[in-house]
């Protein structure tokens, strides 16, 4: 084997990770802008509710938190490197951990925003698969795109980064199950908290599909049981216990 030819591989993998993170951030930003485009940049509320209780407020806080997320990645990677970890794996793990949180919390937050009839309107549940999705797709094109893409992105960051961080989740099927479980929890919380939202099986299906598709997109960086990414030769990894 020509080891000299393999030397640039870590640098290439790092560049690919950076490009993937940038692409994921751009997708997140575009989707958030789409949400904002549907609603004028003004609030009928004042005080803290305008920031934490509206879609626009969540968008602004998410963008404002981006430098903090980048700082968290840098600090975490430095700490791991100082503790003796390889720089590449320190960066990979730090990006995955921060990415899962930063890319998922805002979307879950928006799904938990109460409607105007919260606590008053009857709780609504839709258990017929694809019925709500067909109604949305048959509606206004912009609304349909925003609704479908938004639901695909709710758990996309979790699906993308979870198998990169955890070897136990290095499988599209496992990420799909994780997505279903997380989405069921979200829909159940919407129902129990009486948020004037429809707890729909279609949301579960689309959320989970988004997580699975994102996992497939990150496959080359998945962590294996030996601690290396799926694309790295196993000969360089110590045998597991």
mmCIF file of C-alpha atoms in Angstrom:
data_model
loop_
_atom_site.group_PDB
_atom_site.id
_atom_site.type_symbol
_atom_site.label_atom_id
_atom_site.label_comp_id
_atom_site.label_asym_id
_atom_site.label_seq_id
_atom_site.Cartn_x
_atom_site.Cartn_y
_atom_site.Cartn_z
ATOM 1 C CA UNK A 1 0.000 0.000 0.000
ATOM 2 C CA UNK A 2 1.277 3.465 -0.858
ATOM 3 C CA UNK A 3 1.043 5.395 2.422
ATOM 4 C CA UNK A 4 2.338 8.571 0.802
ATOM 5 C CA UNK A 5 -0.692 8.736 -1.469
ATOM 6 C CA UNK A 6 -2.984 8.386 1.558
ATOM 7 C CA UNK A 7 -1.504 11.299 3.501
ATOM 8 C CA UNK A 8 -3.751 14.033 2.052
ATOM 9 C CA UNK A 9 -6.888 12.011 2.875
ATOM 10 C CA UNK A 10 -7.482 13.535 6.363
ATOM 11 C CA UNK A 11 -7.208 17.023 4.943
ATOM 12 C CA UNK A 12 -9.657 16.128 2.201
ATOM 13 C CA UNK A 13 -12.096 14.700 4.737
ATOM 14 C CA UNK A 14 -11.874 17.856 6.839
ATOM 15 C CA UNK A 15 -12.635 19.985 3.800
ATOM 16 C CA UNK A 16 -15.606 17.774 2.967
ATOM 17 C CA UNK A 17 -16.937 18.114 6.510
ATOM 18 C CA UNK A 18 -16.586 21.875 6.332
ATOM 19 C CA UNK A 19 -18.406 21.995 3.018
ATOM 20 C CA UNK A 20 -21.163 19.765 4.397
ATOM 21 C CA UNK A 21 -21.560 21.963 7.479
ATOM 22 C CA UNK A 22 -21.695 25.065 5.300
ATOM 23 C CA UNK A 23 -24.272 23.428 3.042
ATOM 24 C CA UNK A 24 -26.366 22.363 6.039
ATOM 25 C CA UNK A 25 -26.144 25.875 7.496
ATOM 26 C CA UNK A 26 -27.142 27.389 4.164
ATOM 27 C CA UNK A 27 -30.126 25.029 3.935
ATOM 28 C CA UNK A 28 -31.176 25.876 7.476
ATOM 29 C CA UNK A 29 -30.821 29.580 6.757
ATOM 30 C CA UNK A 30 -32.793 29.339 3.518
ATOM 31 C CA UNK A 31 -35.620 27.489 5.235
ATOM 32 C CA UNK A 32 -35.715 30.023 8.055
ATOM 33 C CA UNK A 33 -35.810 32.856 5.536
ATOM 34 C CA UNK A 34 -38.715 31.098 3.823
ATOM 35 C CA UNK A 35 -40.606 31.067 7.105
ATOM 36 C CA UNK A 36 -39.897 34.760 7.607
ATOM 37 C CA UNK A 37 -40.913 35.568 4.026
ATOM 38 C CA UNK A 38 -44.385 34.274 4.771
ATOM 39 C CA UNK A 39 -44.760 36.573 7.720
ATOM 40 C CA UNK A 40 -44.017 40.307 7.744
ATOM 41 C CA UNK A 41 -41.062 41.268 9.910
ATOM 42 C CA UNK A 42 -43.194 42.822 12.616
ATOM 43 C CA UNK A 43 -44.688 41.512 15.831
ATOM 44 C CA UNK A 44 -48.081 42.020 17.387
ATOM 45 C CA UNK A 45 -46.485 41.135 20.693
ATOM 46 C CA UNK A 46 -44.084 43.035 22.873
ATOM 47 C CA UNK A 47 -41.492 42.092 25.446
ATOM 48 C CA UNK A 48 -40.002 38.629 25.706
ATOM 49 C CA UNK A 49 -42.908 36.998 23.910
ATOM 50 C CA UNK A 50 -41.874 38.717 20.687
ATOM 51 C CA UNK A 51 -38.518 36.903 20.935
ATOM 52 C CA UNK A 52 -39.397 33.481 22.292
ATOM 53 C CA UNK A 53 -43.046 33.131 21.309
ATOM 54 C CA UNK A 54 -43.006 33.924 17.579
ATOM 55 C CA UNK A 55 -41.397 32.385 14.514
ATOM 56 C CA UNK A 56 -39.625 35.647 13.697
ATOM 57 C CA UNK A 57 -38.182 35.794 17.196
ATOM 58 C CA UNK A 58 -36.885 32.230 16.970
ATOM 59 C CA UNK A 59 -35.307 33.018 13.588
ATOM 60 C CA UNK A 60 -33.525 36.085 14.947
ATOM 61 C CA UNK A 61 -32.276 34.240 18.034
ATOM 62 C CA UNK A 62 -31.067 31.321 15.896
ATOM 63 C CA UNK A 63 -29.039 33.595 13.641
ATOM 64 C CA UNK A 64 -27.693 35.494 16.649
ATOM 65 C CA UNK A 65 -26.587 32.212 18.246
ATOM 66 C CA UNK A 66 -24.516 31.132 15.235
ATOM 67 C CA UNK A 67 -21.268 32.754 16.495
ATOM 68 C CA UNK A 68 -21.826 31.097 19.881
ATOM 69 C CA UNK A 69 -22.262 27.728 18.178
ATOM 70 C CA UNK A 70 -19.022 28.251 16.239
ATOM 71 C CA UNK A 71 -17.258 29.228 19.461
ATOM 72 C CA UNK A 72 -18.594 26.117 21.198
ATOM 73 C CA UNK A 73 -17.176 23.944 18.404
ATOM 74 C CA UNK A 74 -13.776 25.628 18.666
ATOM 75 C CA UNK A 75 -13.606 25.371 22.488
ATOM 76 C CA UNK A 76 -14.736 21.753 22.506
ATOM 77 C CA UNK A 77 -12.249 20.770 19.804
ATOM 78 C CA UNK A 78 -9.403 22.560 21.615
ATOM 79 C CA UNK A 79 -10.224 20.809 24.887
ATOM 80 C CA UNK A 80 -10.268 17.406 23.227
ATOM 81 C CA UNK A 81 -7.039 18.088 21.370
ATOM 82 C CA UNK A 82 -5.367 19.292 24.582
ATOM 83 C CA UNK A 83 -6.482 16.055 26.259
ATOM 84 C CA UNK A 84 -4.566 14.066 23.669
ATOM 85 C CA UNK A 85 -7.199 13.482 21.005
ATOM 86 C CA UNK A 86 -6.360 13.611 17.320
ATOM 87 C CA UNK A 87 -7.256 17.042 15.895
ATOM 88 C CA UNK A 88 -9.381 15.629 13.081
ATOM 89 C CA UNK A 89 -11.508 13.482 15.378
ATOM 90 C CA UNK A 90 -11.753 16.298 17.951
ATOM 91 C CA UNK A 91 -13.141 18.639 15.315
ATOM 92 C CA UNK A 92 -15.459 16.009 13.875
ATOM 93 C CA UNK A 93 -16.956 15.120 17.251
ATOM 94 C CA UNK A 94 -17.315 18.757 18.305
ATOM 95 C CA UNK A 95 -19.011 19.765 15.056
ATOM 96 C CA UNK A 96 -21.384 16.811 15.325
ATOM 97 C CA UNK A 97 -22.371 17.564 18.920
ATOM 98 C CA UNK A 98 -22.938 21.266 18.409
ATOM 99 C CA UNK A 99 -24.573 20.707 15.019
ATOM 100 C CA UNK A 100 -27.156 18.324 16.462
ATOM 101 C CA UNK A 101 -28.211 20.882 19.066
ATOM 102 C CA UNK A 102 -27.967 24.047 16.978
ATOM 103 C CA UNK A 103 -29.708 22.523 13.982
ATOM 104 C CA UNK A 104 -32.533 20.850 15.885
ATOM 105 C CA UNK A 105 -33.556 23.060 18.811
ATOM 106 C CA UNK A 106 -34.871 26.007 16.723
ATOM 107 C CA UNK A 107 -37.078 23.738 14.622
ATOM 108 C CA UNK A 108 -38.484 21.893 17.634
ATOM 109 C CA UNK A 109 -38.984 25.261 19.329
ATOM 110 C CA UNK A 110 -41.077 26.479 16.370
ATOM 111 C CA UNK A 111 -43.184 23.317 16.386
ATOM 112 C CA UNK A 112 -44.000 23.986 20.035
ATOM 113 C CA UNK A 113 -45.191 27.573 19.558
ATOM 114 C CA UNK A 114 -48.868 27.742 20.646
ATOM 115 C CA UNK A 115 -51.655 28.741 18.284
ATOM 116 C CA UNK A 116 -54.241 31.404 18.965
ATOM 117 C CA UNK A 117 -56.627 28.845 20.472
ATOM 118 C CA UNK A 118 -54.138 27.220 22.821
ATOM 119 C CA UNK A 119 -55.840 25.884 25.928
ATOM 120 C CA UNK A 120 -59.289 26.656 24.471
ATOM 121 C CA UNK A 121 -59.708 25.018 21.055
ATOM 122 C CA UNK A 122 -60.387 21.267 21.016
ATOM 123 C CA UNK A 123 -57.335 19.053 20.784
ATOM 124 C CA UNK A 124 -56.921 17.672 17.268
ATOM 125 C CA UNK A 125 -55.343 14.398 16.167
ATOM 126 C CA UNK A 126 -54.901 13.119 12.608
ATOM 127 C CA UNK A 127 -54.043 9.432 12.379
ATOM 128 C CA UNK A 128 -54.822 8.799 8.691
ATOM 129 C CA UNK A 129 -51.486 8.545 6.840
ATOM 130 C CA UNK A 130 -50.904 10.998 3.979
ATOM 131 C CA UNK A 131 -54.275 12.742 4.324
ATOM 132 C CA UNK A 132 -52.868 15.974 5.737
ATOM 133 C CA UNK A 133 -49.873 15.819 3.412
ATOM 134 C CA UNK A 134 -52.104 15.532 0.337
ATOM 135 C CA UNK A 135 -54.175 18.501 1.507
ATOM 136 C CA UNK A 136 -51.048 20.599 1.985
ATOM 137 C CA UNK A 137 -49.586 19.675 -1.399
ATOM 138 C CA UNK A 138 -52.920 20.453 -3.066
ATOM 139 C CA UNK A 139 -52.919 23.956 -1.583
ATOM 140 C CA UNK A 140 -50.920 27.068 -2.429
ATOM 141 C CA UNK A 141 -47.490 26.106 -3.868
ATOM 142 C CA UNK A 142 -45.464 28.381 -1.596
ATOM 143 C CA UNK A 143 -47.263 27.175 1.511
ATOM 144 C CA UNK A 144 -46.863 23.551 0.419
ATOM 145 C CA UNK A 145 -43.125 23.957 -0.182
ATOM 146 C CA UNK A 146 -42.582 25.704 3.129
ATOM 147 C CA UNK A 147 -44.619 23.142 5.066
ATOM 148 C CA UNK A 148 -43.041 20.072 3.490
ATOM 149 C CA UNK A 149 -39.451 21.373 3.483
ATOM 150 C CA UNK A 150 -39.878 22.707 7.010
ATOM 151 C CA UNK A 151 -41.067 19.327 8.271
ATOM 152 C CA UNK A 152 -38.214 17.564 6.485
ATOM 153 C CA UNK A 153 -35.722 19.849 8.236
ATOM 154 C CA UNK A 154 -37.119 19.542 11.779
ATOM 155 C CA UNK A 155 -34.917 16.518 12.564
ATOM 156 C CA UNK A 156 -32.504 16.766 9.620
ATOM 157 C CA UNK A 157 -29.589 18.051 11.700
ATOM 158 C CA UNK A 158 -30.120 15.252 14.215
ATOM 159 C CA UNK A 159 -30.181 12.701 11.421
ATOM 160 C CA UNK A 160 -27.099 14.164 9.758
ATOM 161 C CA UNK A 161 -24.854 14.460 12.804
ATOM 162 C CA UNK A 162 -26.046 11.647 15.113
ATOM 163 C CA UNK A 163 -24.342 8.823 13.146
ATOM 164 C CA UNK A 164 -21.236 10.987 12.802
ATOM 165 C CA UNK A 165 -21.047 11.269 16.581
ATOM 166 C CA UNK A 166 -22.426 7.903 17.728
ATOM 167 C CA UNK A 167 -21.336 4.590 16.211
ATOM 168 C CA UNK A 168 -24.518 2.943 17.504
ATOM 169 C CA UNK A 169 -26.552 5.168 15.171
ATOM 170 C CA UNK A 170 -24.444 4.543 12.057
ATOM 171 C CA UNK A 171 -27.392 3.134 10.112
ATOM 172 C CA UNK A 172 -30.127 4.810 8.102
ATOM 173 C CA UNK A 173 -32.650 2.393 9.620
ATOM 174 C CA UNK A 174 -31.620 3.295 13.168
ATOM 175 C CA UNK A 175 -31.732 7.000 12.407
ATOM 176 C CA UNK A 176 -35.179 6.498 10.887
ATOM 177 C CA UNK A 177 -36.351 4.822 14.103
ATOM 178 C CA UNK A 178 -34.782 7.653 16.115
ATOM 179 C CA UNK A 179 -36.576 10.183 13.932
ATOM 180 C CA UNK A 180 -39.911 8.444 14.413
ATOM 181 C CA UNK A 181 -39.409 8.325 18.185
ATOM 182 C CA UNK A 182 -38.438 11.991 18.433
ATOM 183 C CA UNK A 183 -41.293 13.103 16.196
ATOM 184 C CA UNK A 184 -43.813 11.069 18.171
ATOM 185 C CA UNK A 185 -42.580 12.823 21.321
ATOM 186 C CA UNK A 186 -43.039 16.223 19.641
ATOM 187 C CA UNK A 187 -46.564 15.420 18.451
ATOM 188 C CA UNK A 188 -47.473 13.978 21.851
ATOM 189 C CA UNK A 189 -46.171 17.104 23.589
ATOM 190 C CA UNK A 190 -48.244 19.297 21.261
ATOM 191 C CA UNK A 191 -51.332 17.333 22.228
ATOM 192 C CA UNK A 192 -50.658 17.142 25.972
ATOM 193 C CA UNK A 193 -49.710 20.827 26.257
ATOM 194 C CA UNK A 194 -52.868 21.833 24.339
ATOM 195 C CA UNK A 195 -51.024 24.096 21.918
ATOM 196 C CA UNK A 196 -53.819 24.409 19.353
ATOM 197 C CA UNK A 197 -51.843 22.325 16.882
ATOM 198 C CA UNK A 198 -52.794 19.196 14.982
ATOM 199 C CA UNK A 199 -50.910 16.126 16.173
ATOM 200 C CA UNK A 200 -50.535 14.411 12.819
ATOM 201 C CA UNK A 201 -49.067 11.087 11.759
ATOM 202 C CA UNK A 202 -47.952 12.796 8.543
ATOM 203 C CA UNK A 203 -45.688 15.095 10.553
ATOM 204 C CA UNK A 204 -44.093 11.987 12.067
ATOM 205 C CA UNK A 205 -43.583 10.440 8.635
ATOM 206 C CA UNK A 206 -42.064 13.561 7.064
ATOM 207 C CA UNK A 207 -39.898 14.404 10.100
ATOM 208 C CA UNK A 208 -38.510 10.871 10.171
ATOM 209 C CA UNK A 209 -37.947 10.884 6.404
ATOM 210 C CA UNK A 210 -35.973 14.109 6.735
ATOM 211 C CA UNK A 211 -33.772 12.561 9.423
ATOM 212 C CA UNK A 212 -33.155 9.445 7.309
ATOM 213 C CA UNK A 213 -32.315 11.438 4.168
ATOM 214 C CA UNK A 214 -29.910 13.625 6.133
ATOM 215 C CA UNK A 215 -28.257 10.525 7.609
ATOM 216 C CA UNK A 216 -27.770 9.137 4.122
ATOM 217 C CA UNK A 217 -26.135 12.410 3.082
ATOM 218 C CA UNK A 218 -23.575 12.160 5.915
ATOM 219 C CA UNK A 219 -22.774 8.475 5.374
ATOM 220 C CA UNK A 220 -19.118 8.996 4.427
ATOM 221 C CA UNK A 221 -18.423 10.569 7.842
ATOM 222 C CA UNK A 222 -20.267 8.039 10.000
ATOM 223 C CA UNK A 223 -18.450 6.823 13.074
ATOM 224 C CA UNK A 224 -17.832 3.086 13.201
ATOM 225 C CA UNK A 225 -17.598 0.833 16.239
ATOM 226 C CA UNK A 226 -13.822 1.232 16.182
ATOM 227 C CA UNK A 227 -14.086 5.008 16.400
ATOM 228 C CA UNK A 228 -13.142 5.830 12.798
ATOM 229 C CA UNK A 229 -15.433 7.136 10.074
ATOM 230 C CA UNK A 230 -17.016 4.620 7.734
ATOM 231 C CA UNK A 231 -14.732 5.618 4.881
ATOM 232 C CA UNK A 232 -11.463 5.154 6.760
ATOM 233 C CA UNK A 233 -9.460 1.940 6.304
ATOM 234 C CA UNK A 234 -10.008 -0.276 9.328
ATOM 235 C CA UNK A 235 -6.347 -1.371 9.327
ATOM 236 C CA UNK A 236 -5.488 1.934 10.952
ATOM 237 C CA UNK A 237 -7.946 1.376 13.812
ATOM 238 C CA UNK A 238 -7.091 -0.777 16.828
ATOM 239 C CA UNK A 239 -9.142 -3.918 17.189
ATOM 240 C CA UNK A 240 -12.208 -3.535 19.376
ATOM 241 C CA UNK A 241 -12.618 -5.287 22.674
#
